Coordinates of C-alpha atoms and ligand atoms in Angstrom, one line a residue:
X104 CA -13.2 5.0 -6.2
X105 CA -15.8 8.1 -6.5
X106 CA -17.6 10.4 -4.7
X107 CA -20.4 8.1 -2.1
X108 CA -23.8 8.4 -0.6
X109 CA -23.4 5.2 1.3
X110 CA -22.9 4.8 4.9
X111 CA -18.9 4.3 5.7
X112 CA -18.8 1.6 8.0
X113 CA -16.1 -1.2 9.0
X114 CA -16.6 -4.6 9.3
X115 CA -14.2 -8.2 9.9
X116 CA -13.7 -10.3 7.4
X117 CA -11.8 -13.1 8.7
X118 CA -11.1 -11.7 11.5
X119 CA -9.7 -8.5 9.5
X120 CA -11.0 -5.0 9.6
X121 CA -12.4 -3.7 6.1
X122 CA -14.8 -1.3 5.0
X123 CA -18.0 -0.6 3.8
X124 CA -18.7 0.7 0.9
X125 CA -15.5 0.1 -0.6
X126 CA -15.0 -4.1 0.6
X127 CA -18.1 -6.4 1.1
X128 CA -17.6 -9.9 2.7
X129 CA -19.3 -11.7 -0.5
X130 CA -16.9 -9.8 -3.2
X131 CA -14.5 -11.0 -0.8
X132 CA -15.3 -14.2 -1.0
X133 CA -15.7 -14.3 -4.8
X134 CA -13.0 -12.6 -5.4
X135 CA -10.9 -16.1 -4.9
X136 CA -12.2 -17.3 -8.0
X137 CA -11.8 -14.2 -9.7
X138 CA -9.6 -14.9 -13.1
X139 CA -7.0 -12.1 -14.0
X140 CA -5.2 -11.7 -17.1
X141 CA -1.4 -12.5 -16.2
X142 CA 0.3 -10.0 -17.8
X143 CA -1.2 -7.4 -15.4
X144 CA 1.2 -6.8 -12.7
X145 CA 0.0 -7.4 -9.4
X146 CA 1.3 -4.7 -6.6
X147 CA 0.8 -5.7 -2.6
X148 CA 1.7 -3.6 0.0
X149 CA 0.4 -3.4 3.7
X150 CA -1.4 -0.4 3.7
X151 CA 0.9 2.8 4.1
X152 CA 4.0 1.6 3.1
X153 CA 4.4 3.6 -0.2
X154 CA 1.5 2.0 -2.0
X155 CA 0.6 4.9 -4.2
X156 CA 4.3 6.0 -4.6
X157 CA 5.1 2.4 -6.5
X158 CA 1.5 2.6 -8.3
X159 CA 2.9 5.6 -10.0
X160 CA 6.5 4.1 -10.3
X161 CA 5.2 0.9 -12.1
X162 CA 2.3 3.1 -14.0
X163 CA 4.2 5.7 -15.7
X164 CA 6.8 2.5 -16.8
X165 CA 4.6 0.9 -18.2
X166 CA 3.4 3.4 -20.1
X167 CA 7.0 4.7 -20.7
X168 CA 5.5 7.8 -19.7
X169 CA 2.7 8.2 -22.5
X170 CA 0.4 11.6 -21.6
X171 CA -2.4 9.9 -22.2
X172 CA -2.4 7.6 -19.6
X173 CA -1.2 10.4 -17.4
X174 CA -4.6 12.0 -17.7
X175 CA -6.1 9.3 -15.9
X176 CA -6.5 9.2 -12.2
X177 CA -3.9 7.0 -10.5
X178 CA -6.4 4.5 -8.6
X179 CA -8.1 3.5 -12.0
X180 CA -4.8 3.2 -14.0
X181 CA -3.9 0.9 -10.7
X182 CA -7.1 -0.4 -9.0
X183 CA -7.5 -2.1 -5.4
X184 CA -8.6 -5.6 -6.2
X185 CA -10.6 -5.9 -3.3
X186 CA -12.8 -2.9 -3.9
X187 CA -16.8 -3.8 -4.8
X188 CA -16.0 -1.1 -7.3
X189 CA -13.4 -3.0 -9.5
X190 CA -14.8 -4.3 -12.4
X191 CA -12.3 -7.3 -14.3
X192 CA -13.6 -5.1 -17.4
X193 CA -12.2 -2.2 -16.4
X194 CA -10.0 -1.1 -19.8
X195 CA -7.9 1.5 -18.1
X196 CA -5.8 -1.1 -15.7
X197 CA -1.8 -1.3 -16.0
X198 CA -1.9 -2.5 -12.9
X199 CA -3.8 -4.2 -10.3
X200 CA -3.1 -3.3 -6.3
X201 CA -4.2 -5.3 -3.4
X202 CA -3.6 -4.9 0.6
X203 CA -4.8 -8.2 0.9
X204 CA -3.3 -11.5 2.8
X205 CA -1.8 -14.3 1.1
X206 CA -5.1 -16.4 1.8
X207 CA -7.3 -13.6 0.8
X208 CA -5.7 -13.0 -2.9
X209 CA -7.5 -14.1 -5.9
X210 CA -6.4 -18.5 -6.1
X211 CA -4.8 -17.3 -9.5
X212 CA -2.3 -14.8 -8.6
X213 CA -0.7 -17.5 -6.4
X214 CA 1.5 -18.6 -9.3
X215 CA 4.5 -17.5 -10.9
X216 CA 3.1 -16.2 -14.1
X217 CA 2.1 -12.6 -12.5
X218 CA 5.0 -10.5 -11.9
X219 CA 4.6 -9.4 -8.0
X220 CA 6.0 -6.6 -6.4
X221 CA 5.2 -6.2 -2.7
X222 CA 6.7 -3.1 -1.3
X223 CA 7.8 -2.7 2.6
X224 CA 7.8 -0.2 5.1
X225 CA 9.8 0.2 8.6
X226 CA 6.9 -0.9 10.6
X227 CA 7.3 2.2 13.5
X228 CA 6.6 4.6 10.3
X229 CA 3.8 2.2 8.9
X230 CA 2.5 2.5 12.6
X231 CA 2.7 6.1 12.4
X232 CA 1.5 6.6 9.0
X233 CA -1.2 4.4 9.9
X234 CA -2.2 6.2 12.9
X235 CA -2.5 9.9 11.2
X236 CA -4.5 8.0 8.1
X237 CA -7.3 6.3 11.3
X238 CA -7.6 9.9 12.5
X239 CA -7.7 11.0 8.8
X240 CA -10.2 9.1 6.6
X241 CA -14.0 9.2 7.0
X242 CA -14.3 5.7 7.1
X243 CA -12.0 4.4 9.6
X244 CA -12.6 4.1 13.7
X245 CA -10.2 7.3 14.5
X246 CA -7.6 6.1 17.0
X247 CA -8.5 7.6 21.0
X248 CA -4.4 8.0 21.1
X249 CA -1.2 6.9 19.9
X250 CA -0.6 4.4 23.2
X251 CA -4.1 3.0 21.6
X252 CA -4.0 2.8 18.2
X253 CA 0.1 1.3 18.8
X254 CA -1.7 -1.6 21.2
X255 CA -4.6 -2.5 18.4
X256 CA -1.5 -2.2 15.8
X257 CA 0.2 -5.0 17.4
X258 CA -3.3 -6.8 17.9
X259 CA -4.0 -6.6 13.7
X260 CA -7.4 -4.3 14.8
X261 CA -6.6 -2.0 12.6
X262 CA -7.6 -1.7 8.8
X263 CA -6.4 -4.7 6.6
X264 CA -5.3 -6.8 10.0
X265 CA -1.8 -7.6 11.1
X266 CA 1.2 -6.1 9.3
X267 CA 3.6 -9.2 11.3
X268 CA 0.9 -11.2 9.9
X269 CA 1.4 -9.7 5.9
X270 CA 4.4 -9.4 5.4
X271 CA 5.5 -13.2 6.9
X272 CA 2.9 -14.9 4.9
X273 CA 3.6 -12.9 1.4
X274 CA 7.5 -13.5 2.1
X275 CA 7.0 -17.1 3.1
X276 CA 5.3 -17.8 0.1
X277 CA 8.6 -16.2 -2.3
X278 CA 9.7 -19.2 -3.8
X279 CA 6.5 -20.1 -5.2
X280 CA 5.9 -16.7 -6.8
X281 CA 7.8 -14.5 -9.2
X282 CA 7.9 -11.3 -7.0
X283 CA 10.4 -8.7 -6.5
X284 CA 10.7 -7.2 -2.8
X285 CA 11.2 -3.2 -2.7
X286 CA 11.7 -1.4 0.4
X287 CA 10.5 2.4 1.3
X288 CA 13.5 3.0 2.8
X289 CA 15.7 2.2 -0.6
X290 CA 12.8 4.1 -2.7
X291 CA 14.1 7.2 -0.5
X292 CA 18.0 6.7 -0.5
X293 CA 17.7 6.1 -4.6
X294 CA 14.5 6.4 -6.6
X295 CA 17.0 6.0 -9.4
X296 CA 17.9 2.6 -8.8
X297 CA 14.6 1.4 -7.5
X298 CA 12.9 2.6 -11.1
X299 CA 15.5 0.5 -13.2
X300 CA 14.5 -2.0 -11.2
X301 CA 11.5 -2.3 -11.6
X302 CA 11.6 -1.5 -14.9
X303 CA 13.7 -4.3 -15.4
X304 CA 11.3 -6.8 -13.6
X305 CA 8.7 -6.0 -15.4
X306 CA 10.6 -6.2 -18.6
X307 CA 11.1 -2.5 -19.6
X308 CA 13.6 -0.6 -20.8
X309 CA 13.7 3.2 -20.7
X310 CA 15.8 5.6 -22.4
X311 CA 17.5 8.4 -20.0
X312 CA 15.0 10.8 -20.7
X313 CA 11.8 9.1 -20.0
X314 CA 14.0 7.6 -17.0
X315 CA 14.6 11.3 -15.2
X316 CA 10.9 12.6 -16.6
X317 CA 9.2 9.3 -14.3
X318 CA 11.8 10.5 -11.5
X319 CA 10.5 13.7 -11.7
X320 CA 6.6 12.5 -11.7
X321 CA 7.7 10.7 -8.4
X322 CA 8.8 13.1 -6.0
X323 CA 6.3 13.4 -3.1
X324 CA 5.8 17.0 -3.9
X325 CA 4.7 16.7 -8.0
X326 CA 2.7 14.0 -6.4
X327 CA 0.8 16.1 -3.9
X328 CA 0.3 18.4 -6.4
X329 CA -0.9 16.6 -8.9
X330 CA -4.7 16.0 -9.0
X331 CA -4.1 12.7 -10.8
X332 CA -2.2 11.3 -7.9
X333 CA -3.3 13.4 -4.8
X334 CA -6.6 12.2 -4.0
X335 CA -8.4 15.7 -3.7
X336 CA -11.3 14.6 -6.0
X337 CA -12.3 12.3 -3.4
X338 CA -12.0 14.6 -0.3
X339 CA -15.2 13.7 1.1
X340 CA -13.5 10.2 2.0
X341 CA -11.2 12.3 4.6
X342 CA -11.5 14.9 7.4
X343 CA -9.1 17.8 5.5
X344 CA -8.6 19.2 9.1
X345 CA -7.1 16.2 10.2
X346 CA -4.2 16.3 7.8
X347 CA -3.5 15.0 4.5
X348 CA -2.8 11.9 2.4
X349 CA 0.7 13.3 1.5
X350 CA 1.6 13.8 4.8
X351 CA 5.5 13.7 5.3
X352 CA 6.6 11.0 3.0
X353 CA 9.9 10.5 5.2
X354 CA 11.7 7.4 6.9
X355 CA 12.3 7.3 10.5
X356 CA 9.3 10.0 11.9
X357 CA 8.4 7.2 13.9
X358 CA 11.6 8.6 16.2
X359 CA 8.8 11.5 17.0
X360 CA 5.7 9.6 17.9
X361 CA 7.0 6.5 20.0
X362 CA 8.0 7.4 23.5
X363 CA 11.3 5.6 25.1
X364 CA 8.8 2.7 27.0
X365 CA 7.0 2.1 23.4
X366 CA 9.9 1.6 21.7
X367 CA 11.1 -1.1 23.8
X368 CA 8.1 -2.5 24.3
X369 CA 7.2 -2.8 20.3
X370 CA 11.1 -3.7 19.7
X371 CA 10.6 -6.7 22.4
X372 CA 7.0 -7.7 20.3
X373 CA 9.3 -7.3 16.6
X374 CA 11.8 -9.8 18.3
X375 CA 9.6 -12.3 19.5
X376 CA 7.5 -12.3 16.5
X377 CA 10.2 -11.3 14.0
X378 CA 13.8 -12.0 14.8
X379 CA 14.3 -14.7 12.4
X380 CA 12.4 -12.8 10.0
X381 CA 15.1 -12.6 6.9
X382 CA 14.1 -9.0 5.9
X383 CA 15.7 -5.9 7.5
X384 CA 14.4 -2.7 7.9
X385 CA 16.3 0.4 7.7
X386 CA 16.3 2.9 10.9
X387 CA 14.2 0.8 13.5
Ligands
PPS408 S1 -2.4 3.6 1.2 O1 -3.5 4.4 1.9 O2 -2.2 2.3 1.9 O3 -2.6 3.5 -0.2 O4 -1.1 4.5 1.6 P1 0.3 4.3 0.9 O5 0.3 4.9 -0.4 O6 0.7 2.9 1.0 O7 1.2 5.1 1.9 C1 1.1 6.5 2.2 C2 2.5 6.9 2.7 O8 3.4 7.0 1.5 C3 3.9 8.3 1.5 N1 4.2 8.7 0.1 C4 5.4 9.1 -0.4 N2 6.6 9.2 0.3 C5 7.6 9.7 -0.4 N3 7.5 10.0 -1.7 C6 6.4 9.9 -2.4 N4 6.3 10.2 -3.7 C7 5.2 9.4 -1.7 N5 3.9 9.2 -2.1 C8 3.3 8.7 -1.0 C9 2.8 9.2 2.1 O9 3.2 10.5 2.4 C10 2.4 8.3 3.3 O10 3.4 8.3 4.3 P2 3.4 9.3 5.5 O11 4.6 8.8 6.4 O12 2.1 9.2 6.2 O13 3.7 10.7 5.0

């Protein structure tokens, strides 16, 4: 990601919203053939369900916390796979990051010799974190109102399609793949546990120290803060008045946005299309 002169536009994919300049339909295409070194862990998130947070979790393990991959901005240490900009070359990776569909991931990936973690996220704070990042960024359609943007969120017209859609697919798929589920809502109630988790999935063992330094790294506020982590260098990607990347970085601020009649009306839509689903979600 760097500073553009292009034109920010969005396009469908597939019937999915991207974005021009950062997704083109060929490198979309391509990309299915694309061939990825295994022993780069693959992170996959819907977009705004803590993406960034578990990019800097699973970087700074890897690392076990070395300075000098500290020094490098977050989205190159952990690149989107689906951006014209990544390059397979690219020497600074620890990680690759994707919001894409199961259909859409490189053919390669589907296989249990990447380490997956997929990371979930209430789906009334997705919505909501969503909504603020339409109004937000540069490059997306900003949302006319919540009632709106909650209608096409339901629909999958919003950026990287349906989040029912997703998160069914990726979870249908678990058996076949060696991926580790983590929840926003547990990264919240114990970043503690979550890290040694992870750490342990992807093989890694950390002493105390380096386990309390990369808790430290990790709180929303360092990571605001921080210019390897916060975004700012690329500011002309986002309308600064409209708010901010780090926005809240809480669970259950959906209980603010939804009025009584959405709530029932999107908890009827989660049934119908969910209720079977085997995953839970904290504070819906
Ligand atoms: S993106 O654009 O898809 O990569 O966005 P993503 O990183 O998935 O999600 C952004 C939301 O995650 C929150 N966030 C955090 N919450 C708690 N702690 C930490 N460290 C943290 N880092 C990012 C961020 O604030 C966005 O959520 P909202 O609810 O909008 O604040």
């Amino acid at each position: 990601m760097e500073n553009s002169e292009e034109p920010m536009t969005y396009f469908r994919h597939n019937g999915i919203i991207f974005c021009s300049p950062f997704h083109s339909a060929e490198r979309l295409e391509r990309l299915k053939d694309f061939n990825i070194d295994p022993h780069i862990p693959v992170l996959i998130t819907y977009p705004k369900s803590g993406t960034t947070w578990m990019q800097q979790i699973m970087s700074l393990i890897l690392c076990n916390d070395n300075d000098s991959k500290k020094m490098i901005n977050l989205y190159t240490r952990a690149p989107w796979m689906e951006s014209v900009r990544f390059n397979l070359e690219i020497r600074d990776c620890q990680i690759l990051t994707t919001h894409l569909n199961y259909q859409m991931v490189p053919n390669c990936v589907k296989s249990k010799m990447f380490k997956i973690i997929y990371v979930t996220r209430n789906p009334k704070d997705v919505i909501v974190s969503s909504y603020h990042f339409h109004k937000y960024s540069r490059f997306l359609e900003a949302p006319k109102n919540f009632q709106d943007f909650l209608e096409n969120f339901v629909e999958g017209n919003v950026f990287f399609g349906s989040w029912f859609e997703h998160i069914r697919d990726w979870h249908s798929h678990k058996d076949e793949l060696n991926i580790l589920f983590v929840a926003y809502e547990d990264m919240k109630n114990d970043l503690r546990s979550v890290v040694q988790k992870v750490a342990s999935f992807l093989n890694k063992k950390l002493d105390e120290e380096t386990l309390e330094s990369i808790l430290n790294q990790c709180t929303f506020k360092h990571m605001k803060e921080n210019p390897k982590t916060n975004y700012k260098d690329v500011s002309d990607l986002f309308n600064s008045e409209s708010g901010s990347f780090y926005r809240k970085g809480i669970t259950g601020d959906w209980k603010n946005y939804f009025l009584v009649s959405q709530n029932e009306w999107f908890d009827s839509i989660y049934q119908e299309k969910m209720g079977d689903f085997p995953l839970k979600f904290d504070n819906m």
